[in-house]
Structures are given as C-alpha cells and as structure tokens.
Amino acid sequence: MSALDQDRDALRRRLLAARQALPDRLERAVALQTVLRSWLVGRRETRIGAYWPIKGEFDPLPALYRWQDGAPPGVSRQIGLPVVDKTSRQLRFHVWFPGCPMEEDAYGIPKPKGTEAFEPELVLVPCVGFGPAGLRLGYGGGFIDRTLASLQPRPWSVGLSYAHGFVPLLKPLAGDVHLDTLLTEEGVMWERG
C-alpha cells in the first residue's frame, strides 16, 4: 500500500468518525432533504440510481420517493438501488420502491430482490468526503468510479455529503471519476458548467 493510499485510508477513518459523531446530524439530514428535493425540481431525468444509506450516510430515499410521487401525469419515474456485479465489480441498478422485497448483498447492504435492472440517467452518490471540482472520496472500493466510467451515455452524477466532509486539498488518484454536482445541507457546493 502506498503512502498516498494510507493517507486516504486515515482520512476516510477520520471523516467517518466525524460523520457518526455529528451532534446535529438529524437537522443536517432534514436540510439536505430540502436541498435535494429543490435541486430535483428542475431535472428532466426519469430514472435515478441511488443507494441504501450505511455508516451515517445521508438517506436520499425519502426525497426520491416524493420526487417519484410528484411525477406529472403520464410520466413514469423509477428509483433504483445498486446491486454489485461480482464479475465486473461494477454496479447495476434495480428498481426500488417503498415496501420492495429486499435481501442483503455480499457486503451486508440491503438490495432489491427480484426487480428489473435499468440504466439510470442520474446517479446519487454517497461521499465520505469531497474536494474541489467534483472530486469524491468514497470507501476505496472503486465501484462507483468503475460504474460511472462504464455507463454510456454517462449519467449525471450527484455527490451527497454533509458539509463537514469538504477536504480542500484533496487530490485525484488514477481512476477517480469527478462528479457533476455536489450537494450538502448548505446547498449546491459545486456543479459542472
């Protein structure tokens, strides 16, 4: 393991511990729900890939359910959760809805059971931390980066984090895919031109 990888691992541990210890995490989550719902109002995409929140991550599913429920007449909106493809080590998104049958994946994270896969037009991505110009710090497995790099056309990618996760001197590593938008409880932190 290189020194840069060790530095990133230490940074991840610090940011995860800080996120778990946020005394006002509930209030931040409520504010980020509002930011996400407002940001989605102007979007045209009808298929959104999201994630099941773990380790104190922001839960985007309530905002997405309201987005889906508020679709104009005649418009069908889909929400998907990731399922790991063990061969490619990429994510496929399967339809999710409240009450959807679920099962745990190999990492112990709930995933939809028996629903159809679809290609998302927009992907919501959890961030352990984030840096300038859409740079994301994840858990280090590379699943999101590989998935975004492989999807054609590439979906619009939106990082979701609490503002404490901003790392101003974060530098990209080979294989890092920059996100198109970063949202926190404070609003839109960055968006590609």
CSV table of N, CA and C in Angstrom, one decimal, residues 2-124:
chain,number,residue,atom,x,y,z
A,2,SER,N,0.6,2.2,-0.9
A,2,SER,CA,1.4,3.4,-1.0
A,2,SER,C,1.1,4.3,0.1
A,3,ALA,N,2.0,5.3,0.3
A,3,ALA,CA,1.8,6.3,1.4
A,3,ALA,C,0.5,7.1,1.1
A,4,LEU,N,0.2,7.4,-0.2
A,4,LEU,CA,-1.0,8.1,-0.6
A,4,LEU,C,-2.2,7.3,-0.2
A,5,ASP,N,-2.2,6.0,-0.5
A,5,ASP,CA,-3.4,5.2,-0.1
A,5,ASP,C,-3.5,5.2,1.4
A,6,GLN,N,-2.4,5.1,2.2
A,6,GLN,CA,-2.5,5.1,3.6
A,6,GLN,C,-3.1,6.4,4.1
A,7,ASP,N,-2.7,7.5,3.5
A,7,ASP,CA,-3.2,8.9,3.8
A,7,ASP,C,-4.7,8.9,3.6
A,8,ARG,N,-5.1,8.3,2.5
A,8,ARG,CA,-6.6,8.3,2.2
A,8,ARG,C,-7.3,7.5,3.1
A,9,ASP,N,-6.8,6.3,3.5
A,9,ASP,CA,-7.4,5.5,4.5
A,9,ASP,C,-7.6,6.2,5.8
A,10,ALA,N,-6.6,6.9,6.3
A,10,ALA,CA,-6.6,7.6,7.5
A,10,ALA,C,-7.7,8.7,7.4
A,11,LEU,N,-7.7,9.4,6.3
A,11,LEU,CA,-8.7,10.5,6.1
A,11,LEU,C,-10.1,9.9,6.1
A,12,ARG,N,-10.3,8.8,5.5
A,12,ARG,CA,-11.6,8.1,5.5
A,12,ARG,C,-12.0,7.8,6.9
A,13,ARG,N,-11.1,7.3,7.7
A,13,ARG,CA,-11.5,6.9,9.1
A,13,ARG,C,-11.9,8.2,9.9
A,14,ARG,N,-11.1,9.2,9.7
A,14,ARG,CA,-11.4,10.5,10.4
A,14,ARG,C,-12.8,11.1,10.0
A,15,LEU,N,-13.0,11.1,8.7
A,15,LEU,CA,-14.3,11.6,8.2
A,15,LEU,C,-15.5,10.8,8.6
A,16,LEU,N,-15.3,9.5,8.6
A,16,LEU,CA,-16.4,8.6,9.0
A,16,LEU,C,-16.7,8.8,10.5
A,17,ALA,N,-15.7,8.8,11.3
A,17,ALA,CA,-15.9,9.0,12.7
A,17,ALA,C,-16.5,10.4,13.0
A,18,ALA,N,-16.1,11.4,12.3
A,18,ALA,CA,-16.7,12.7,12.5
A,18,ALA,C,-18.2,12.7,12.0
A,19,ARG,N,-18.5,12.0,11.0
A,19,ARG,CA,-19.9,12.0,10.5
A,19,ARG,C,-20.7,11.3,11.5
A,20,GLN,N,-20.3,10.2,12.1
A,20,GLN,CA,-21.0,9.4,13.1
A,20,GLN,C,-21.2,10.3,14.3
A,21,ALA,N,-20.3,11.1,14.6
A,21,ALA,CA,-20.3,11.9,15.9
A,21,ALA,C,-21.0,13.3,15.7
A,22,LEU,N,-21.5,13.6,14.5
A,22,LEU,CA,-22.2,14.9,14.3
A,22,LEU,C,-23.4,15.0,15.3
A,23,PRO,N,-23.3,16.0,16.2
A,23,PRO,CA,-24.4,16.0,17.2
A,23,PRO,C,-25.7,16.5,16.5
A,24,ASP,N,-25.6,17.2,15.4
A,24,ASP,CA,-26.8,17.7,14.7
A,24,ASP,C,-27.1,17.0,13.4
A,25,ARG,N,-26.7,15.7,13.3
A,25,ARG,CA,-26.8,15.0,12.0
A,25,ARG,C,-28.3,15.0,11.5
A,26,LEU,N,-29.2,14.8,12.5
A,26,LEU,CA,-30.6,14.8,12.1
A,26,LEU,C,-31.1,16.1,11.4
A,27,GLU,N,-30.7,17.2,12.0
A,27,GLU,CA,-31.0,18.5,11.5
A,27,GLU,C,-30.3,18.7,10.1
A,28,ARG,N,-29.1,18.3,10.0
A,28,ARG,CA,-28.4,18.4,8.7
A,28,ARG,C,-29.1,17.5,7.6
A,29,ALA,N,-29.6,16.3,8.0
A,29,ALA,CA,-30.3,15.5,7.1
A,29,ALA,C,-31.6,16.1,6.6
A,30,VAL,N,-32.3,16.7,7.5
A,30,VAL,CA,-33.5,17.4,7.1
A,30,VAL,C,-33.2,18.5,6.1
A,31,ALA,N,-32.2,19.3,6.4
A,31,ALA,CA,-31.8,20.4,5.5
A,31,ALA,C,-31.4,19.8,4.1
A,32,LEU,N,-30.6,18.7,4.1
A,32,LEU,CA,-30.2,18.1,2.9
A,32,LEU,C,-31.3,17.5,2.1
A,33,GLN,N,-32.4,17.0,2.8
A,33,GLN,CA,-33.6,16.5,2.1
A,33,GLN,C,-34.2,17.7,1.3
A,34,THR,N,-34.3,18.9,2.0
A,34,THR,CA,-34.8,20.0,1.3
A,34,THR,C,-34.0,20.5,0.1
A,35,VAL,N,-32.7,20.5,0.3
A,35,VAL,CA,-31.8,20.8,-0.8
A,35,VAL,C,-31.9,19.9,-2.0
A,36,LEU,N,-32.0,18.6,-1.7
A,36,LEU,CA,-32.1,17.6,-2.8
A,36,LEU,C,-33.5,17.7,-3.5
A,37,ARG,N,-34.5,17.8,-2.7
A,37,ARG,CA,-35.8,17.9,-3.3
A,37,ARG,C,-35.9,19.2,-4.2
A,38,SER,N,-35.4,20.3,-3.8
A,38,SER,CA,-35.4,21.5,-4.6
A,38,SER,C,-34.5,21.4,-5.8
A,39,TRP,N,-33.4,20.7,-5.7
A,39,TRP,CA,-32.5,20.6,-6.8
A,39,TRP,C,-33.1,19.7,-7.9
A,40,LEU,N,-33.9,18.7,-7.5
A,40,LEU,CA,-34.5,17.7,-8.4
A,40,LEU,C,-35.7,18.4,-9.2
A,41,VAL,N,-36.3,19.4,-8.7
A,41,VAL,CA,-37.4,20.1,-9.3
A,41,VAL,C,-37.1,20.4,-10.8
A,42,GLY,N,-36.0,20.9,-11.1
A,42,GLY,CA,-35.7,21.3,-12.5
A,42,GLY,C,-35.1,20.2,-13.4
A,43,ARG,N,-35.0,19.0,-12.9
A,43,ARG,CA,-34.3,18.0,-13.6
A,43,ARG,C,-35.3,17.2,-14.5
A,44,ARG,N,-34.9,16.8,-15.7
A,44,ARG,CA,-35.7,16.1,-16.6
A,44,ARG,C,-35.6,14.6,-16.6
A,45,GLU,N,-34.6,14.1,-15.9
A,45,GLU,CA,-34.4,12.6,-15.8
A,45,GLU,C,-35.6,11.9,-15.2
A,46,THR,N,-35.8,10.7,-15.6
A,46,THR,CA,-36.9,9.9,-15.1
A,46,THR,C,-36.4,8.6,-14.4
A,47,ARG,N,-35.2,8.3,-14.5
A,47,ARG,CA,-34.6,7.1,-13.9
A,47,ARG,C,-33.4,7.5,-13.1
A,48,ILE,N,-33.5,7.4,-11.8
A,48,ILE,CA,-32.4,7.8,-10.9
A,48,ILE,C,-31.9,6.6,-10.1
A,49,GLY,N,-30.6,6.4,-10.1
A,49,GLY,CA,-30.0,5.4,-9.3
A,49,GLY,C,-29.6,6.0,-8.0
A,50,ALA,N,-29.8,5.3,-6.9
A,50,ALA,CA,-29.5,5.9,-5.6
A,50,ALA,C,-28.7,4.9,-4.8
A,51,TYR,N,-28.8,4.9,-3.5
A,51,TYR,CA,-28.0,4.0,-2.6
A,51,TYR,C,-28.8,3.8,-1.3
A,52,TRP,N,-28.5,2.6,-0.7
A,52,TRP,CA,-29.1,2.4,0.7
A,52,TRP,C,-28.1,3.0,1.7
A,53,PRO,N,-28.5,3.9,2.5
A,53,PRO,CA,-27.5,4.6,3.4
A,53,PRO,C,-26.9,3.6,4.5
A,54,ILE,N,-25.6,3.7,4.7
A,54,ILE,CA,-24.9,3.0,5.7
A,54,ILE,C,-23.9,3.9,6.4
A,55,LYS,N,-23.5,3.6,7.5
A,55,LYS,CA,-22.4,4.3,8.3
A,55,LYS,C,-22.7,5.8,8.4
A,56,GLY,N,-23.9,6.1,8.7
A,56,GLY,CA,-24.3,7.5,9.0
A,56,GLY,C,-24.4,8.4,7.7
A,57,GLU,N,-24.5,7.7,6.5
A,57,GLU,CA,-24.7,8.5,5.3
A,57,GLU,C,-26.1,9.1,5.3
A,58,PHE,N,-26.2,10.2,4.5
A,58,PHE,CA,-27.5,10.8,4.3
A,58,PHE,C,-28.4,9.8,3.5
A,59,ASP,N,-29.6,9.8,3.9
A,59,ASP,CA,-30.6,8.9,3.3
A,59,ASP,C,-31.4,9.7,2.2
A,60,PRO,N,-31.1,9.4,0.9
A,60,PRO,CA,-31.8,10.2,-0.1
A,60,PRO,C,-33.2,9.6,-0.5
A,61,LEU,N,-33.6,8.4,0.1
A,61,LEU,CA,-34.8,7.7,-0.4
A,61,LEU,C,-36.1,8.5,-0.1
A,62,PRO,N,-36.2,9.2,1.1
A,62,PRO,CA,-37.5,10.0,1.3
A,62,PRO,C,-37.6,11.1,0.2
A,63,ALA,N,-36.6,11.8,-0.1
A,63,ALA,CA,-36.7,12.8,-1.2
A,63,ALA,C,-37.0,12.2,-2.5
A,64,LEU,N,-36.4,11.1,-2.8
A,64,LEU,CA,-36.7,10.4,-4.1
A,64,LEU,C,-38.1,9.9,-4.2
A,65,TYR,N,-38.6,9.4,-3.1
A,65,TYR,CA,-40.0,8.9,-3.1
A,65,TYR,C,-40.9,10.1,-3.4
A,66,ARG,N,-40.7,11.2,-2.8
A,66,ARG,CA,-41.5,12.4,-3.0
A,66,ARG,C,-41.4,12.8,-4.5
A,67,TRP,N,-40.1,12.7,-5.0
A,67,TRP,CA,-39.9,13.1,-6.4
A,67,TRP,C,-40.7,12.1,-7.3
A,68,GLN,N,-40.7,10.8,-7.0
A,68,GLN,CA,-41.4,9.9,-7.8
A,68,GLN,C,-42.9,10.1,-7.7
A,69,ASP,N,-43.4,10.3,-6.5
A,69,ASP,CA,-44.8,10.5,-6.3
A,69,ASP,C,-45.3,11.8,-6.9
A,70,GLY,N,-44.4,12.8,-7.1
A,70,GLY,CA,-44.8,14.0,-7.7
A,70,GLY,C,-44.7,14.1,-9.2
A,71,ALA,N,-44.5,13.0,-9.9
A,71,ALA,CA,-44.4,13.0,-11.3
A,71,ALA,C,-45.6,13.6,-12.0
A,72,PRO,N,-45.4,14.4,-13.1
A,72,PRO,CA,-46.5,14.9,-13.8
A,72,PRO,C,-47.4,13.7,-14.4
A,73,PRO,N,-48.6,14.0,-14.7
A,73,PRO,CA,-49.5,12.9,-15.3
A,73,PRO,C,-48.8,12.4,-16.6
A,74,GLY,N,-48.8,11.0,-16.7
A,74,GLY,CA,-48.3,10.4,-17.9
A,74,GLY,C,-46.8,10.2,-17.8
A,75,VAL,N,-46.1,10.7,-16.8
A,75,VAL,CA,-44.6,10.5,-16.7
A,75,VAL,C,-44.4,9.4,-15.6
A,76,SER,N,-43.6,8.4,-16.0
A,76,SER,CA,-43.2,7.3,-15.1
A,76,SER,C,-41.8,7.6,-14.6
A,77,ARG,N,-41.6,7.6,-13.3
A,77,ARG,CA,-40.3,7.8,-12.7
A,77,ARG,C,-39.8,6.6,-12.0
A,78,GLN,N,-38.6,6.2,-12.1
A,78,GLN,CA,-38.0,5.0,-11.5
A,78,GLN,C,-36.9,5.4,-10.6
A,79,ILE,N,-36.8,4.7,-9.4
A,79,ILE,CA,-35.7,4.8,-8.5
A,79,ILE,C,-35.1,3.4,-8.5
A,80,GLY,N,-33.7,3.4,-8.5
A,80,GLY,CA,-33.0,2.1,-8.4
A,80,GLY,C,-32.0,2.1,-7.3
A,81,LEU,N,-31.7,1.0,-6.8
A,81,LEU,CA,-30.6,0.8,-5.8
A,81,LEU,C,-29.6,-0.1,-6.4
A,82,PRO,N,-28.3,0.0,-6.0
A,82,PRO,CA,-27.3,-0.8,-6.7
A,82,PRO,C,-27.2,-2.2,-6.2
A,83,VAL,N,-26.8,-3.0,-7.2
A,83,VAL,CA,-26.6,-4.4,-7.0
A,83,VAL,C,-25.2,-4.7,-7.6
A,84,VAL,N,-24.3,-5.3,-6.8
A,84,VAL,CA,-22.9,-5.5,-7.3
A,84,VAL,C,-22.8,-6.6,-8.2
A,85,ASP,N,-22.2,-6.4,-9.4
A,85,ASP,CA,-21.9,-7.4,-10.4
A,85,ASP,C,-20.5,-8.0,-10.0
A,86,LYS,N,-20.5,-9.2,-9.5
A,86,LYS,CA,-19.2,-9.7,-8.9
A,86,LYS,C,-18.2,-9.9,-10.0
A,87,THR,N,-18.6,-10.1,-11.2
A,87,THR,CA,-17.6,-10.3,-12.3
A,87,THR,C,-16.9,-9.0,-12.7
A,88,SER,N,-17.7,-8.0,-13.0
A,88,SER,CA,-17.1,-6.7,-13.4
A,88,SER,C,-16.8,-5.8,-12.3
A,89,ARG,N,-17.2,-6.1,-11.1
A,89,ARG,CA,-17.0,-5.2,-9.9
A,89,ARG,C,-17.6,-3.8,-10.1
A,90,GLN,N,-18.7,-3.8,-10.9
A,90,GLN,CA,-19.5,-2.6,-11.1
A,90,GLN,C,-20.9,-2.8,-10.5
A,91,LEU,N,-21.6,-1.7,-10.6
A,91,LEU,CA,-22.9,-1.7,-10.0
A,91,LEU,C,-24.0,-1.7,-11.1
A,92,ARG,N,-25.0,-2.5,-10.9
A,92,ARG,CA,-26.2,-2.4,-11.8
A,92,ARG,C,-27.3,-1.9,-10.9
A,93,PHE,N,-28.2,-1.1,-11.4
A,93,PHE,CA,-29.3,-0.5,-10.6
A,93,PHE,C,-30.6,-1.3,-10.9
A,94,HIS,N,-31.2,-1.7,-9.8
A,94,HIS,CA,-32.5,-2.4,-9.9
A,94,HIS,C,-33.6,-1.6,-9.2
A,95,VAL,N,-34.8,-1.7,-9.8
A,95,VAL,CA,-35.9,-0.9,-9.4
A,95,VAL,C,-36.1,-1.1,-7.8
A,96,TRP,N,-36.4,0.0,-7.1
A,96,TRP,CA,-36.7,0.0,-5.7
A,96,TRP,C,-38.0,0.8,-5.5
A,97,PHE,N,-38.8,0.4,-4.6
A,97,PHE,CA,-40.0,1.2,-4.2
A,97,PHE,C,-40.2,0.9,-2.7
A,98,PRO,N,-40.9,1.8,-2.0
A,98,PRO,CA,-41.2,1.5,-0.6
A,98,PRO,C,-41.9,0.2,-0.4
A,99,GLY,N,-41.4,-0.7,0.4
A,99,GLY,CA,-42.0,-2.0,0.6
A,99,GLY,C,-41.5,-3.0,-0.3
A,100,CYS,N,-40.5,-2.7,-1.2
A,100,CYS,CA,-39.9,-3.6,-2.1
A,100,CYS,C,-39.3,-4.7,-1.4
A,101,PRO,N,-39.4,-6.0,-1.9
A,101,PRO,CA,-38.7,-7.1,-1.2
A,101,PRO,C,-37.2,-6.8,-1.3
A,102,MET,N,-36.5,-7.0,-0.2
A,102,MET,CA,-35.0,-6.8,-0.1
A,102,MET,C,-34.3,-8.0,0.4
A,103,GLU,N,-33.0,-8.0,0.1
A,103,GLU,CA,-32.1,-9.0,0.6
A,103,GLU,C,-30.7,-8.4,0.8
A,104,GLU,N,-29.9,-9.0,1.6
A,104,GLU,CA,-28.5,-8.4,1.8
A,104,GLU,C,-27.6,-8.9,0.7
A,105,ASP,N,-26.7,-8.0,0.3
A,105,ASP,CA,-25.7,-8.4,-0.7
A,105,ASP,C,-24.5,-8.9,0.1
A,106,ALA,N,-23.4,-9.2,-0.6
A,106,ALA,CA,-22.2,-9.8,0.0
A,106,ALA,C,-21.6,-8.9,1.0
A,107,TYR,N,-21.9,-7.6,1.0
A,107,TYR,CA,-21.3,-6.7,2.0
A,107,TYR,C,-22.3,-6.4,3.1
A,108,GLY,N,-23.4,-7.1,3.1
A,108,GLY,CA,-24.4,-6.8,4.2
A,108,GLY,C,-25.3,-5.6,4.0
A,109,ILE,N,-25.3,-5.1,2.8
A,109,ILE,CA,-26.1,-3.9,2.4
A,109,ILE,C,-27.4,-4.4,1.7
A,110,PRO,N,-28.6,-3.9,2.2
A,110,PRO,CA,-29.8,-4.3,1.5
A,110,PRO,C,-29.9,-3.9,0.0
A,111,LYS,N,-30.4,-4.8,-0.8
A,111,LYS,CA,-30.6,-4.6,-2.2
A,111,LYS,C,-32.0,-5.1,-2.6
A,112,PRO,N,-32.5,-4.6,-3.7
A,112,PRO,CA,-33.8,-5.1,-4.2
A,112,PRO,C,-33.7,-6.5,-4.6
A,113,LYS,N,-34.8,-7.3,-4.3
A,113,LYS,CA,-34.8,-8.7,-4.6
A,113,LYS,C,-35.8,-9.0,-5.7
A,114,GLY,N,-35.3,-9.4,-6.9
A,114,GLY,CA,-36.1,-9.8,-7.9
A,114,GLY,C,-36.8,-8.7,-8.8
A,115,THR,N,-36.2,-7.5,-8.7
A,115,THR,CA,-36.8,-6.4,-9.5
A,115,THR,C,-35.9,-6.2,-10.7
A,116,GLU,N,-36.5,-5.6,-11.8
A,116,GLU,CA,-35.8,-5.4,-13.0
A,116,GLU,C,-34.6,-4.4,-12.9
A,117,ALA,N,-33.6,-4.6,-13.7
A,117,ALA,CA,-32.5,-3.7,-13.8
A,117,ALA,C,-32.8,-2.6,-14.8
A,118,PHE,N,-32.2,-1.4,-14.6
A,118,PHE,CA,-32.4,-0.3,-15.6
A,118,PHE,C,-31.1,0.5,-15.6
A,119,GLU,N,-30.9,1.3,-16.7
A,119,GLU,CA,-29.8,2.2,-16.8
A,119,GLU,C,-30.2,3.6,-16.3
A,120,PRO,N,-29.6,4.1,-15.2
A,120,PRO,CA,-30.0,5.4,-14.7
A,120,PRO,C,-29.6,6.5,-15.6
A,121,GLU,N,-30.3,7.6,-15.6
A,121,GLU,CA,-30.0,8.8,-16.3
A,121,GLU,C,-29.3,9.8,-15.3
A,122,LEU,N,-29.5,9.5,-14.0
A,122,LEU,CA,-28.9,10.3,-13.0
A,122,LEU,C,-28.5,9.4,-11.8
A,123,VAL,N,-27.4,9.6,-11.2
A,123,VAL,CA,-27.0,8.7,-10.1
A,123,VAL,C,-26.6,9.6,-8.9
A,124,LEU,N,-27.3,9.2,-7.7
A,124,LEU,CA,-26.9,9.9,-6.5
A,124,LEU,C,-25.8,9.0,-5.8
